[in-house]
mmCIF file of C-alpha atoms in Angstrom:
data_model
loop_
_atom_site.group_PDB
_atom_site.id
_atom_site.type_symbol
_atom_site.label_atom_id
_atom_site.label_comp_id
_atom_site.label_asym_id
_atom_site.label_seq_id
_atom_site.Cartn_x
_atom_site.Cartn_y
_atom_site.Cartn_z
ATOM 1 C CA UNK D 2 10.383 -45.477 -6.511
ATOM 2 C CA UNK D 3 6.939 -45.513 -5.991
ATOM 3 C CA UNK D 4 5.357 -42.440 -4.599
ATOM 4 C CA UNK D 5 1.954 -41.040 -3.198
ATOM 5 C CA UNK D 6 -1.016 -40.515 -5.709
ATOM 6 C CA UNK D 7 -1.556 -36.681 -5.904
ATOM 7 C CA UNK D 8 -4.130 -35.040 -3.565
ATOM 8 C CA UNK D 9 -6.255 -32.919 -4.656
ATOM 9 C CA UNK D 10 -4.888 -29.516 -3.276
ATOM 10 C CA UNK D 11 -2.237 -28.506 -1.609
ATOM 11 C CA UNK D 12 -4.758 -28.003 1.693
ATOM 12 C CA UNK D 13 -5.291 -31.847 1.819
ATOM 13 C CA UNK D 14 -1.214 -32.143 2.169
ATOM 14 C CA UNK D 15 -1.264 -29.951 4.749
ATOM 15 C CA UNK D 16 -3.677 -31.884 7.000
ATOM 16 C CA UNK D 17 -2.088 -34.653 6.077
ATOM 17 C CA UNK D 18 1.441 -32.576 7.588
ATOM 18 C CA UNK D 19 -0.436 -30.914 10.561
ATOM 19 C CA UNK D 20 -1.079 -34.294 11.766
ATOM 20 C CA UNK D 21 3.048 -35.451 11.307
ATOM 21 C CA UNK D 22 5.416 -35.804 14.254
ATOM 22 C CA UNK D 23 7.609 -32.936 12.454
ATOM 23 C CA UNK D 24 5.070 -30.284 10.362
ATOM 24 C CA UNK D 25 6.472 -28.233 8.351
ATOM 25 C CA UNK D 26 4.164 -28.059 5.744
ATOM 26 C CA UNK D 27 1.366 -25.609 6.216
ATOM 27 C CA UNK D 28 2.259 -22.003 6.542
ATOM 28 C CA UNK D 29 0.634 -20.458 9.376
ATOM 29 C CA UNK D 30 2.434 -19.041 12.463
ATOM 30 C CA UNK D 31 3.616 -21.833 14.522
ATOM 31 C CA UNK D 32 6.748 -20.435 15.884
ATOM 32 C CA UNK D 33 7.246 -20.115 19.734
ATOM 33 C CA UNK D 34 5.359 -17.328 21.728
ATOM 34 C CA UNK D 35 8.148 -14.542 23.168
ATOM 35 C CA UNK D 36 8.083 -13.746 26.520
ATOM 36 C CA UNK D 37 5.924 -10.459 26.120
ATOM 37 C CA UNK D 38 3.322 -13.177 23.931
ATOM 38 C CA UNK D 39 2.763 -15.515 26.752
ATOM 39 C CA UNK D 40 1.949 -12.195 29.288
ATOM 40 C CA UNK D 41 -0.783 -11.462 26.694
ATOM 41 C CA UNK D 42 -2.247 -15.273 26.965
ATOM 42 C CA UNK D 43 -2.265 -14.833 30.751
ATOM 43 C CA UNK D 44 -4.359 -12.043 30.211
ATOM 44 C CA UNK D 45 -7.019 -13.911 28.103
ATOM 45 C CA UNK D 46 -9.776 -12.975 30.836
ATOM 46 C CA UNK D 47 -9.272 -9.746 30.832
ATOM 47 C CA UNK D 48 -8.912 -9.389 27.263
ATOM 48 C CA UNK D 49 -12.465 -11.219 26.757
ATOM 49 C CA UNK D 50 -14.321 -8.760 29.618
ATOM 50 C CA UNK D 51 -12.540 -5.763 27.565
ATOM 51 C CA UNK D 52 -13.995 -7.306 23.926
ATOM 52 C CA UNK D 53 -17.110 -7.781 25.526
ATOM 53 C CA UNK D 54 -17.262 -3.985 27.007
ATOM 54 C CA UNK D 55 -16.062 -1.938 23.949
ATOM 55 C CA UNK D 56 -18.347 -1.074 20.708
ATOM 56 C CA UNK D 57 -17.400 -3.253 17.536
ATOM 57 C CA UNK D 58 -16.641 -0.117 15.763
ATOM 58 C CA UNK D 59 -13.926 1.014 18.198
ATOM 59 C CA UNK D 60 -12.133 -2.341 18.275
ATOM 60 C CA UNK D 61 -12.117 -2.777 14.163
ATOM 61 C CA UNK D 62 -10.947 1.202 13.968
ATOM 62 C CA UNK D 63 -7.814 -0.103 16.750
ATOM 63 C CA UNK D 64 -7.176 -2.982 14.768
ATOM 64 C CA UNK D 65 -7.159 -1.373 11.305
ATOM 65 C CA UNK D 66 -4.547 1.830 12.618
ATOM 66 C CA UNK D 67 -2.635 -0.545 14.251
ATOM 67 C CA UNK D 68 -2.427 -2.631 11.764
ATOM 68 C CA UNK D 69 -1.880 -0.655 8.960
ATOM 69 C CA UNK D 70 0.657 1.826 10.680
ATOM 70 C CA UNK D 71 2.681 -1.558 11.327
ATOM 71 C CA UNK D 72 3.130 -2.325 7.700
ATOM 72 C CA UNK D 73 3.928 1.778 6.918
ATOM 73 C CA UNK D 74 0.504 2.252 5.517
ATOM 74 C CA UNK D 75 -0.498 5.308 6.713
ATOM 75 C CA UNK D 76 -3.527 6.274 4.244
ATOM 76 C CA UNK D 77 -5.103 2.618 4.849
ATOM 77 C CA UNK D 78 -5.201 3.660 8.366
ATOM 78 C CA UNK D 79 -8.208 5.483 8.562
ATOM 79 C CA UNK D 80 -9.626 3.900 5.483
ATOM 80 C CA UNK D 81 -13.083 3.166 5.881
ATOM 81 C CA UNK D 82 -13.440 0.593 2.915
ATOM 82 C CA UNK D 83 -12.226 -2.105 4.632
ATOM 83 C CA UNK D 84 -13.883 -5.644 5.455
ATOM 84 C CA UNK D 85 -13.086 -7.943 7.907
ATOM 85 C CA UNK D 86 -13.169 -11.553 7.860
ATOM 86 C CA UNK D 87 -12.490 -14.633 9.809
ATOM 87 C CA UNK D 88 -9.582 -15.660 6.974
ATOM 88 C CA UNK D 89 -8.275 -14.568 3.994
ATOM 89 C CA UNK D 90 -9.658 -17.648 2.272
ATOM 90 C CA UNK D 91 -13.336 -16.155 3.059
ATOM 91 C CA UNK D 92 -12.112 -12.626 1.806
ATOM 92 C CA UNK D 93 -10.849 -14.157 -1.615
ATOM 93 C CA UNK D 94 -13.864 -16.046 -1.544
ATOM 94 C CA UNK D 95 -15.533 -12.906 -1.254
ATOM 95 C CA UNK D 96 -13.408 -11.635 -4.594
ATOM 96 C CA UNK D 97 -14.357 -14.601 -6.727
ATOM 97 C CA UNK D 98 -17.667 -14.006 -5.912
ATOM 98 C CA UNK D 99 -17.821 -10.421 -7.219
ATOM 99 C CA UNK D 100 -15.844 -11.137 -10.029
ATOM 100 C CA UNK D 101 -18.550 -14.001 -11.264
ATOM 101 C CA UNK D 102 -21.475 -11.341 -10.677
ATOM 102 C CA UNK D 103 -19.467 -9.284 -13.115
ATOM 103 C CA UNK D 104 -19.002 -11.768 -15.491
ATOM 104 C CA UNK D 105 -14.984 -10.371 -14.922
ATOM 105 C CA UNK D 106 -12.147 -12.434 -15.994
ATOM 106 C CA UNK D 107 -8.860 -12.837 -14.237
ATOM 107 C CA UNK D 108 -4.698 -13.649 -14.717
ATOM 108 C CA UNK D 109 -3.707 -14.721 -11.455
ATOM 109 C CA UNK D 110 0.015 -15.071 -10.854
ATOM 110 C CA UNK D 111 1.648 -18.783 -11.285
ATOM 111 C CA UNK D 112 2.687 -20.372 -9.212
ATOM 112 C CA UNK D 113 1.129 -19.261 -5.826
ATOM 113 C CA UNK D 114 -1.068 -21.065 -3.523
ATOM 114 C CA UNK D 115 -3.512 -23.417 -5.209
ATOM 115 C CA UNK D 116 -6.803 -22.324 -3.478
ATOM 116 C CA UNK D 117 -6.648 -19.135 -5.163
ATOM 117 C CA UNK D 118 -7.143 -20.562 -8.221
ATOM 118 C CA UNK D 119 -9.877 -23.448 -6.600
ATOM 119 C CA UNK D 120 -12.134 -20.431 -5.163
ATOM 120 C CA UNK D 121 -11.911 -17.963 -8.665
ATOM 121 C CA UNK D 122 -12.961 -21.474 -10.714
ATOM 122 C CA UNK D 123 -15.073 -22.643 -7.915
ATOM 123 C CA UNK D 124 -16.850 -19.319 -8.800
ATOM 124 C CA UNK D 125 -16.965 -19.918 -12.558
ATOM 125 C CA UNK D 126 -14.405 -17.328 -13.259
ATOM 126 C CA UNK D 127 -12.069 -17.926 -15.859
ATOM 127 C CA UNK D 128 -8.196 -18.003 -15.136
ATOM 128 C CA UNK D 129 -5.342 -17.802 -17.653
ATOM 129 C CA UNK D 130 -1.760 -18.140 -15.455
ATOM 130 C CA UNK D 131 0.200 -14.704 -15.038
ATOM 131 C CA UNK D 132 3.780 -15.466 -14.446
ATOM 132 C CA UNK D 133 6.584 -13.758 -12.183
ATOM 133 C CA UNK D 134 8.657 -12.441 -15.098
ATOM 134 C CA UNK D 135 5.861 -11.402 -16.746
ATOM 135 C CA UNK D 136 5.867 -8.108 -14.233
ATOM 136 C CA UNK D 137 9.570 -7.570 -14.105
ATOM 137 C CA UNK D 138 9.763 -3.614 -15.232
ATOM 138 C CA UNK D 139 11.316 -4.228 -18.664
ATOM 139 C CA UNK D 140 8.322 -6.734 -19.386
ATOM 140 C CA UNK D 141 5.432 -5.344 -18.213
ATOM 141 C CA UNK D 142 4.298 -2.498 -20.614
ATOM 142 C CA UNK D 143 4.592 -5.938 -23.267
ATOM 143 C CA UNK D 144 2.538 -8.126 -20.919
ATOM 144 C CA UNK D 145 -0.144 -5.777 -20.529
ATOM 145 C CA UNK D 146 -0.526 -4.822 -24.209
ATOM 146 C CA UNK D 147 -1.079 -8.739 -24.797
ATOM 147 C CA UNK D 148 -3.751 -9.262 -21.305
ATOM 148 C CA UNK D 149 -7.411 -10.000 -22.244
ATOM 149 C CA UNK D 150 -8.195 -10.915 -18.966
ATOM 150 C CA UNK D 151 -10.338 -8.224 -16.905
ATOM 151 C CA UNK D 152 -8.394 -8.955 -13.456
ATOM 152 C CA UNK D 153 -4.641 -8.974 -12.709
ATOM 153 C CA UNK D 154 -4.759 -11.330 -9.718
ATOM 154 C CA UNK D 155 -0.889 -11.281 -8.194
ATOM 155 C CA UNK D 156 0.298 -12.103 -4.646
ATOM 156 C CA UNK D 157 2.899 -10.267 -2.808
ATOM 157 C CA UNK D 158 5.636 -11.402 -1.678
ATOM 158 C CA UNK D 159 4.068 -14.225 -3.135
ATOM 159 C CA UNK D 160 4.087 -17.989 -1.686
ATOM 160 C CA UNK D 161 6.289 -19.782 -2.083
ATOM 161 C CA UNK D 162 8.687 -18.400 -4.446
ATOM 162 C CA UNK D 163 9.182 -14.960 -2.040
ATOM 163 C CA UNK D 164 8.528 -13.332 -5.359
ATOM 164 C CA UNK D 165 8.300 -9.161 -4.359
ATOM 165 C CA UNK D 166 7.873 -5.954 -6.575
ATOM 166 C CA UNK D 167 9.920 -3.167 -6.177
ATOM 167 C CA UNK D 168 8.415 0.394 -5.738
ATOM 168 C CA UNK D 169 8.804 1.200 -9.225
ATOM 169 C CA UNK D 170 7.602 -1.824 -10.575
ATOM 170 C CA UNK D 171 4.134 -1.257 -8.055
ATOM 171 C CA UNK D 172 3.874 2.095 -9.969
ATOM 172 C CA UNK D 173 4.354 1.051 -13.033
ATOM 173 C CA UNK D 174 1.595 -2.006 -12.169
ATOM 174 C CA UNK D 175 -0.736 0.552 -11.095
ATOM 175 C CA UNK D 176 -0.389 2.754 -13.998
ATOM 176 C CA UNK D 177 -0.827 0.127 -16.887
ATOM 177 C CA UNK D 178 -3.360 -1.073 -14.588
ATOM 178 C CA UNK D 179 -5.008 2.176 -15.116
ATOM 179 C CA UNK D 180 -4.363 2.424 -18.640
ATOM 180 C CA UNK D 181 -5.627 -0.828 -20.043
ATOM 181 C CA UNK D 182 -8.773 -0.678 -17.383
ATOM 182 C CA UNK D 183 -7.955 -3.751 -15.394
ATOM 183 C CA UNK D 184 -8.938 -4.085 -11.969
ATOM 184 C CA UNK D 185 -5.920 -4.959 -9.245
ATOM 185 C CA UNK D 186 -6.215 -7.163 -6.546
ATOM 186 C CA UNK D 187 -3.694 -7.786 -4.797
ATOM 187 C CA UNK D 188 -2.933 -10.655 -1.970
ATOM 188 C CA UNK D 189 -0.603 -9.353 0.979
ATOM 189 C CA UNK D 190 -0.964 -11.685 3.138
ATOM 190 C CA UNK D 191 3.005 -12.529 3.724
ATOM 191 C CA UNK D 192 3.533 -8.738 4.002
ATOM 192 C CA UNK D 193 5.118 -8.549 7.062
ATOM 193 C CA UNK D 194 8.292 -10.450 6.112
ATOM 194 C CA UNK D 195 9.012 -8.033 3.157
ATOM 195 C CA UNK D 196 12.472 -6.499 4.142
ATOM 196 C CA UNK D 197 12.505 -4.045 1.281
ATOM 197 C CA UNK D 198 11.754 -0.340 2.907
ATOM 198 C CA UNK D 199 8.118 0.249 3.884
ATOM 199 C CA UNK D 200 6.021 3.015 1.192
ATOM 200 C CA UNK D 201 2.480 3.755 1.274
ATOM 201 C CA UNK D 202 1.051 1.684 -1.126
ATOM 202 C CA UNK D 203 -2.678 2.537 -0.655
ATOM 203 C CA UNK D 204 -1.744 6.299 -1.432
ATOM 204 C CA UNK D 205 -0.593 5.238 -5.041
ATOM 205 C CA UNK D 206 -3.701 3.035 -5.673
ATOM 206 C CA UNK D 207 -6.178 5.809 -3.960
ATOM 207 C CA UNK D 208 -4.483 8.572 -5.823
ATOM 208 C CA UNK D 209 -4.363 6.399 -8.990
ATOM 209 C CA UNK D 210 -8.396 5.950 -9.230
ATOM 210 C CA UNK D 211 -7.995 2.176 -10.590
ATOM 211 C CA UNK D 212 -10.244 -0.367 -9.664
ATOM 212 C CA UNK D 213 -8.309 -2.300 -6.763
ATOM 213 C CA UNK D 214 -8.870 -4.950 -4.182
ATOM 214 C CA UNK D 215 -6.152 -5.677 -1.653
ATOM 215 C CA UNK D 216 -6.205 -8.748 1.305
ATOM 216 C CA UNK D 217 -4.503 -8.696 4.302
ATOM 217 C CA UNK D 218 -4.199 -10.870 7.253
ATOM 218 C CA UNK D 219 -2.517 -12.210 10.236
ATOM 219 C CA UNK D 220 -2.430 -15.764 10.018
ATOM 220 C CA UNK D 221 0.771 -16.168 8.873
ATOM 221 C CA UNK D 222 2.693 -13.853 11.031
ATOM 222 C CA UNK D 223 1.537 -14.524 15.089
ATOM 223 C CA UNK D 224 1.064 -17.800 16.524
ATOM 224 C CA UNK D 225 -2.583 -17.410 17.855
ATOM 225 C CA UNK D 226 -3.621 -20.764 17.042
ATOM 226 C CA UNK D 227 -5.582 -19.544 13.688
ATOM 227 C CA UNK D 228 -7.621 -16.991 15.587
ATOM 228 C CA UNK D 229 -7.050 -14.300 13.019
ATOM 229 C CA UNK D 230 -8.173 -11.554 10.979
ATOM 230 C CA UNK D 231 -8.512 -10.809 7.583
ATOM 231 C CA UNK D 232 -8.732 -7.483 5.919
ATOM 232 C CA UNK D 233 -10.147 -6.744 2.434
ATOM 233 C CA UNK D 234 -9.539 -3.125 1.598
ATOM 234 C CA UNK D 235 -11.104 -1.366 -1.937
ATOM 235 C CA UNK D 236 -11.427 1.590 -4.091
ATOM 236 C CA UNK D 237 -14.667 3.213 -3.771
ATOM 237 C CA UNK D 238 -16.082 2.203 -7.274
ATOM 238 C CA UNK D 239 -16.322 -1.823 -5.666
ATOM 239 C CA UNK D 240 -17.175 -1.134 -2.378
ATOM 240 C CA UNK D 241 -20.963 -0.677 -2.211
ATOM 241 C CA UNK D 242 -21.289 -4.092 -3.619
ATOM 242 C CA UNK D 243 -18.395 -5.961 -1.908
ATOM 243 C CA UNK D 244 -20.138 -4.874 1.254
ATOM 244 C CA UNK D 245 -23.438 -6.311 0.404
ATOM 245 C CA UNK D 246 -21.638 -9.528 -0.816
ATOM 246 C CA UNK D 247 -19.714 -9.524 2.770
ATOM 247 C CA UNK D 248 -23.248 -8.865 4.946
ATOM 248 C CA UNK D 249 -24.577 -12.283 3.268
ATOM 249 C CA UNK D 250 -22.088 -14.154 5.056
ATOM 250 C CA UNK D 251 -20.689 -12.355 7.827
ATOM 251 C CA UNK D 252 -21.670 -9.785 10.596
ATOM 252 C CA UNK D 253 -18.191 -9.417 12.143
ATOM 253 C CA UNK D 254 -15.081 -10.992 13.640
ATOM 254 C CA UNK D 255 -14.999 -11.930 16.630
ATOM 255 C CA UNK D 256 -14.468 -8.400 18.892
ATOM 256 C CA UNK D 257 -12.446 -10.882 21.124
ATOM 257 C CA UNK D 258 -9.868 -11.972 18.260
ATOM 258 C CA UNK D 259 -9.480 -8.334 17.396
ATOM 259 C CA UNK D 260 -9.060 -7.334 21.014
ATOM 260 C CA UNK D 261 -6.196 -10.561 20.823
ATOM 261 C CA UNK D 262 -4.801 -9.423 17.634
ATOM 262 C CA UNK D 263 -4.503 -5.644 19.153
ATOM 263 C CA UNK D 264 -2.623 -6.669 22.436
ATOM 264 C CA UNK D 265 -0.095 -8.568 19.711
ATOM 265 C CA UNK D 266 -0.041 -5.432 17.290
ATOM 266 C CA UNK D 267 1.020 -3.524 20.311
ATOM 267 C CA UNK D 268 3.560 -5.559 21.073
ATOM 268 C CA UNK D 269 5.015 -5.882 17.908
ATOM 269 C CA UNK D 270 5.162 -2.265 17.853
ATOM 270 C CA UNK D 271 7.034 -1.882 20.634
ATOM 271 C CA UNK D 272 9.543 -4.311 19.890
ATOM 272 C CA UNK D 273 9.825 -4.399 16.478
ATOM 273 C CA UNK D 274 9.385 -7.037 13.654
ATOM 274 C CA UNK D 275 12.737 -8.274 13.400
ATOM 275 C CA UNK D 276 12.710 -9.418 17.048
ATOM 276 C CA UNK D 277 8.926 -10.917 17.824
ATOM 277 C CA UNK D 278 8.760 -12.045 14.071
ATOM 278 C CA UNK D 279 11.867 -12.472 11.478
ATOM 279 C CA UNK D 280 14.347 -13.678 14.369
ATOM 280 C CA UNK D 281 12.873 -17.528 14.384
ATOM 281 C CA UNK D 282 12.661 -17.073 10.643
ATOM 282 C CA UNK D 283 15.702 -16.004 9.661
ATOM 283 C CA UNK D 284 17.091 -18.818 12.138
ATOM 284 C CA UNK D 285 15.348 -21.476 10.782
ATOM 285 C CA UNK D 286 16.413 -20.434 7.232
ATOM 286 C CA UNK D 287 19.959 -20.646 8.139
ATOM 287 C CA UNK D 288 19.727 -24.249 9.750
ATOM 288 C CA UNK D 289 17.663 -25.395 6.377
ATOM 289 C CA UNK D 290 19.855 -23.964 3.998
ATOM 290 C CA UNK D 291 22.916 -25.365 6.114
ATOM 291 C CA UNK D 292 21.462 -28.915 6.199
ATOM 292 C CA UNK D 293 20.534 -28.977 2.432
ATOM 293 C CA UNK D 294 24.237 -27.740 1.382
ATOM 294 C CA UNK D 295 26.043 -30.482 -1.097
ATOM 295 C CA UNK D 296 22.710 -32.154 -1.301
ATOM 296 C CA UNK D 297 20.128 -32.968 -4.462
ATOM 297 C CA UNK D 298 17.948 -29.695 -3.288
ATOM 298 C CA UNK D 299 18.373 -26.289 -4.693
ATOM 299 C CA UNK D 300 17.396 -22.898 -3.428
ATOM 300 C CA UNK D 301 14.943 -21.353 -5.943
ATOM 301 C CA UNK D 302 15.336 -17.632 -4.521
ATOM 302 C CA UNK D 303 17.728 -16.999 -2.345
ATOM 303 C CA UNK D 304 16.699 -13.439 -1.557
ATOM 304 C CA UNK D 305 13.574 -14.614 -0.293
ATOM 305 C CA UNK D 306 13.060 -13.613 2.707
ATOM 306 C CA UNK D 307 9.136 -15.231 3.682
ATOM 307 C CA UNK D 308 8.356 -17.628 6.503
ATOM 308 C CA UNK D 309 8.436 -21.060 3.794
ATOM 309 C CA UNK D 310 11.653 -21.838 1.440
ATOM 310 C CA UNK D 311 11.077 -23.258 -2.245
ATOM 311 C CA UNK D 312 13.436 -25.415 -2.960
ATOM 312 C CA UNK D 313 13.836 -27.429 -6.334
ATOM 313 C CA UNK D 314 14.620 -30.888 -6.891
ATOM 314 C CA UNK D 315 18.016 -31.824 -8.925
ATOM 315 C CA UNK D 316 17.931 -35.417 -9.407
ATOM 316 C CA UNK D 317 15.773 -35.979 -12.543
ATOM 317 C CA UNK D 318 14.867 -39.460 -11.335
ATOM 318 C CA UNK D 319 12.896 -38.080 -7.973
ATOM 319 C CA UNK D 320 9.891 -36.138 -8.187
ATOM 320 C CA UNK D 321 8.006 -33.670 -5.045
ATOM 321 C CA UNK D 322 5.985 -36.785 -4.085
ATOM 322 C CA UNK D 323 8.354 -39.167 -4.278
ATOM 323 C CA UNK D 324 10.116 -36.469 -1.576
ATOM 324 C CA UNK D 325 6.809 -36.010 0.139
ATOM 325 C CA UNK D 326 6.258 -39.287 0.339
ATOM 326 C CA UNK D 327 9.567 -40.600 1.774
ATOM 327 C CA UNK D 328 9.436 -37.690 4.344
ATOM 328 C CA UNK D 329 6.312 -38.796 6.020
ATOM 329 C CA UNK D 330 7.194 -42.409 6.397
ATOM 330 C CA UNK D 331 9.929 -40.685 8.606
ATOM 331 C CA UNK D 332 7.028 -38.715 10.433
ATOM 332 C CA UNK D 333 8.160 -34.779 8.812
ATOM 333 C CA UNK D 334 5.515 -33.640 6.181
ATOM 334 C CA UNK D 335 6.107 -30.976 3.767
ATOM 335 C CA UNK D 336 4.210 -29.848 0.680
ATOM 336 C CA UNK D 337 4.978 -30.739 -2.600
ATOM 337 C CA UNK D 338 5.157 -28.011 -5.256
ATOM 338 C CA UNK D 339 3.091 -29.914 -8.001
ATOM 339 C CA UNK D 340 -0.358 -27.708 -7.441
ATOM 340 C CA UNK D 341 1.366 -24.396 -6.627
ATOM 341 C CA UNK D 342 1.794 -24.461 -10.629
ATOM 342 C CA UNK D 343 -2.588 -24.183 -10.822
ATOM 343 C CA UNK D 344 -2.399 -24.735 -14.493
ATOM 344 C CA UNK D 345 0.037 -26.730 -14.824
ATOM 345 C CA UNK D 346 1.585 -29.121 -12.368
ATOM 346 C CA UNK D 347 3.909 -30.781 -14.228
ATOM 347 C CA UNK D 348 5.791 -27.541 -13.829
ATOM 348 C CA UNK D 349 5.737 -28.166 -9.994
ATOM 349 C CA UNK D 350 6.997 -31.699 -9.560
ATOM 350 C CA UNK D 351 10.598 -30.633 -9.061
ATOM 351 C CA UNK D 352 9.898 -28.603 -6.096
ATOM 352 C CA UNK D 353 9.056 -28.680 -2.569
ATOM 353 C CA UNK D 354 8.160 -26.108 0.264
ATOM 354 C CA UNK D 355 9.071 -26.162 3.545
ATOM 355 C CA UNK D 356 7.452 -23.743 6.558
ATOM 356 C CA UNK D 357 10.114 -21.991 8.706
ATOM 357 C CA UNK D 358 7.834 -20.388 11.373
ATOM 358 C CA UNK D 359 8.164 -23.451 13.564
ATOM 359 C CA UNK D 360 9.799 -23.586 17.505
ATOM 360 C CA UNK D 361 13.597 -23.867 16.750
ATOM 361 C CA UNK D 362 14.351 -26.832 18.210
ATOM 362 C CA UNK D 363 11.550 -29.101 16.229
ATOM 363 C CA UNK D 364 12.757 -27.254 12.870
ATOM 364 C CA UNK D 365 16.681 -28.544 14.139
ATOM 365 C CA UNK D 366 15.170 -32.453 14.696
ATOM 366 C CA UNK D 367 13.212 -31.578 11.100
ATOM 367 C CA UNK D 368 16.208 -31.083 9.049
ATOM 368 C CA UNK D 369 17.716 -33.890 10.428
ATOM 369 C CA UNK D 370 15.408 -35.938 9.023
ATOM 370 C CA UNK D 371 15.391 -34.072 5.985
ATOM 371 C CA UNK D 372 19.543 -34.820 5.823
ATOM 372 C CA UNK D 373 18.603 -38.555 6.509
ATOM 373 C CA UNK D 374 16.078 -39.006 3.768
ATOM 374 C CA UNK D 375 18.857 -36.690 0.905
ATOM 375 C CA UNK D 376 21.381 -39.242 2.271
ATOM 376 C CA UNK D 377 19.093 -42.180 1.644
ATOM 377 C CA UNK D 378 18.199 -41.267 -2.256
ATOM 378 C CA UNK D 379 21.940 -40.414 -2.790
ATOM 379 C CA UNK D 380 22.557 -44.547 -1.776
ATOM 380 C CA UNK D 381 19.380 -45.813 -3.191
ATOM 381 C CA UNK D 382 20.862 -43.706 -7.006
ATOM 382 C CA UNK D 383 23.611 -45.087 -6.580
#
């Protein structure tokens, strides 16, 4: 079979799936507005004469409490160390280019998303993979003890594997983090669909005194149509020079996207994650995993619980762009897993990803085709 030549990075893919009949390929929030969403876009007037009426200060103090009391971070509330930016691409941006004016070294986890990796080297700043089992509890005092990187780089729940930490493994991070003198950063960016109970994870790394660096964002959880906001939150050792890095390229976000992103915080408040965010999700993960049953795809985790599904290839003889390929001459593009493995993509040909915060009905007509194309390589093998 032949198959697609490999792009780049896994960004080209996606604009290659954005552009598809059926997209489920990048991750950002694409699912349906509710009800109580589509009264805030008939508000978008009003919302823009607010923005333009309130101070910059007040609107990025509402966003950050809101935010951060959201995701049960009560200390990062009032936290005054925090950054905004237009995406979380800019803030890790942002990282890569402190670490290179340190001269700092990093492990950043693998697999995760392959830009990660493209903006640390972009920045000259040497990468050696860190992988998921790695920082299970009973491995991590040995993992440490062997690290010569500077940086422990890890994402969380990471994408695409819906790889998490549990409570005790975060305080076990943070304490050989502290002990060994490596600096934490941390990408959060899939936070909200964590279903593990909410703790206050900026009061163990403030209380710790490590070096940290944590990114949030909202990208991936409403459907704003990309306007979003990025937060980059550090210890107070970083943050005079972070800040100077951050005023060569940015003066603020836009106070109307954070006067947007409020009226949705508020919302979400009110009625809860699990109906304005994990319903559609959960949904959609049911009518994959339903139309992939008896097929040649696998589930990788199936605890995950993050708006994209890893799923791994069985027959030897079929590779992600073979898959990725055959999918969009049917008009559905979906990633292939090759570059989520940075260092090593032969480790990633076996796997796909597929985005689940899509409108319900498009995700139905998307595993269809998905059915059509397993059925079709089942023939062709045979």
């Amino acid at each position: 079979m032949k198959s697609l030549m490999r792009m780049p990075n896994l960004t080209r893919y996606e604009s290659i799936g954005i552009n598809q009949l059926f997209n489920v390929a990048d991750g950002h929030a694409h699912q349906p507005q509710t009800d109580a969403q589509r009264q805030i876009i008939g508000r978008l007037p009003d919302l823009f004469d607010r923005a333009e009426a309130t101070r910059q200060a007040e609107l990025e103090d509402e966003f950050r409490r809101l935010f951060y009391t959201l995701a049960g971070q009560p200390t990062a509330a009032g936290l005054a160390r925090t950054l905004f930016c237009y995406s979380a691409s800019l803030s890790t941006d942002l990282i890569a280019t402190f670490l290179a004016s340190r001269g700092l070294t990093a492990a950043l986890l693998h697999p995760c998303f392959d830009n990660l990796a493209t903006l640390m080297r972009r920045r000259n700043v040497a990468l050696t993979p860190l992988h998921e089992e790695e920082l299970r509890l009973d491995r991590m005092e040995e993992t440490f003890a062997g690290l010569a990187a500077d940086a422990v780089f890890i994402t969380l729940p990471n994408n695409p594997t819906g790889f998490e930490l549990s409570q005790e493994e975060w305080e076990r991070l943070v304490a050989l983090c502290g002990h060994y003198g490596k600096l934490l950063i941390v990408d959060c960016t899939f936070r909200f669909f964590s279903r593990k109970p909410l703790w206050d994870q900026y009061e163990l790394l403030e209380r710790s005194n490590i070096s940290y660096l944590m990114v949030e964002d909202t990208g991936k959880t409403w459907p704003t149509q990309d306007l979003k906001c990025s937060i980059l939150a550090m210890s107070e050792d970083l943050a005079d020079d972070v800040l100077e890095l951050h005023n060569d390229i940015l003066l603020n976000v836009s106070p109307f996207i954070l006067q947007l992103l409020i009226e949705y915080l508020k919302d979400t408040a009110r009625n809860g994650l699990r109906t304005v965010v994990w319903e559609t999700i959960d949904r959609n993960r049911r009518t994959l995993r339903e139309a992939i049953r008896s097929s040649g795809l696998l589930l990788d985790n199936p605890g995950s619980t993050i708006s994209v599904e890893w799923l791994r290839i069985t027959d030897p003889n079929v590779r992600s762009l073979d898959m990725v390929d055959r999918l969009q001459r049917l008009g559905l593009g979906i990633l292939p897993g090759d570059h989520f493995y940075w260092q090593d993509h032969g480790r990633g040909e076996r796997y796909i990803r597929i985005a689940l915060a899509r409108c319900l009905d498009m995700f139905n007509e998307a595993c269809k085709i998905l059915q059509l194309a397993l059925r079709t390589n089942r023939m062709d093998s045979a």
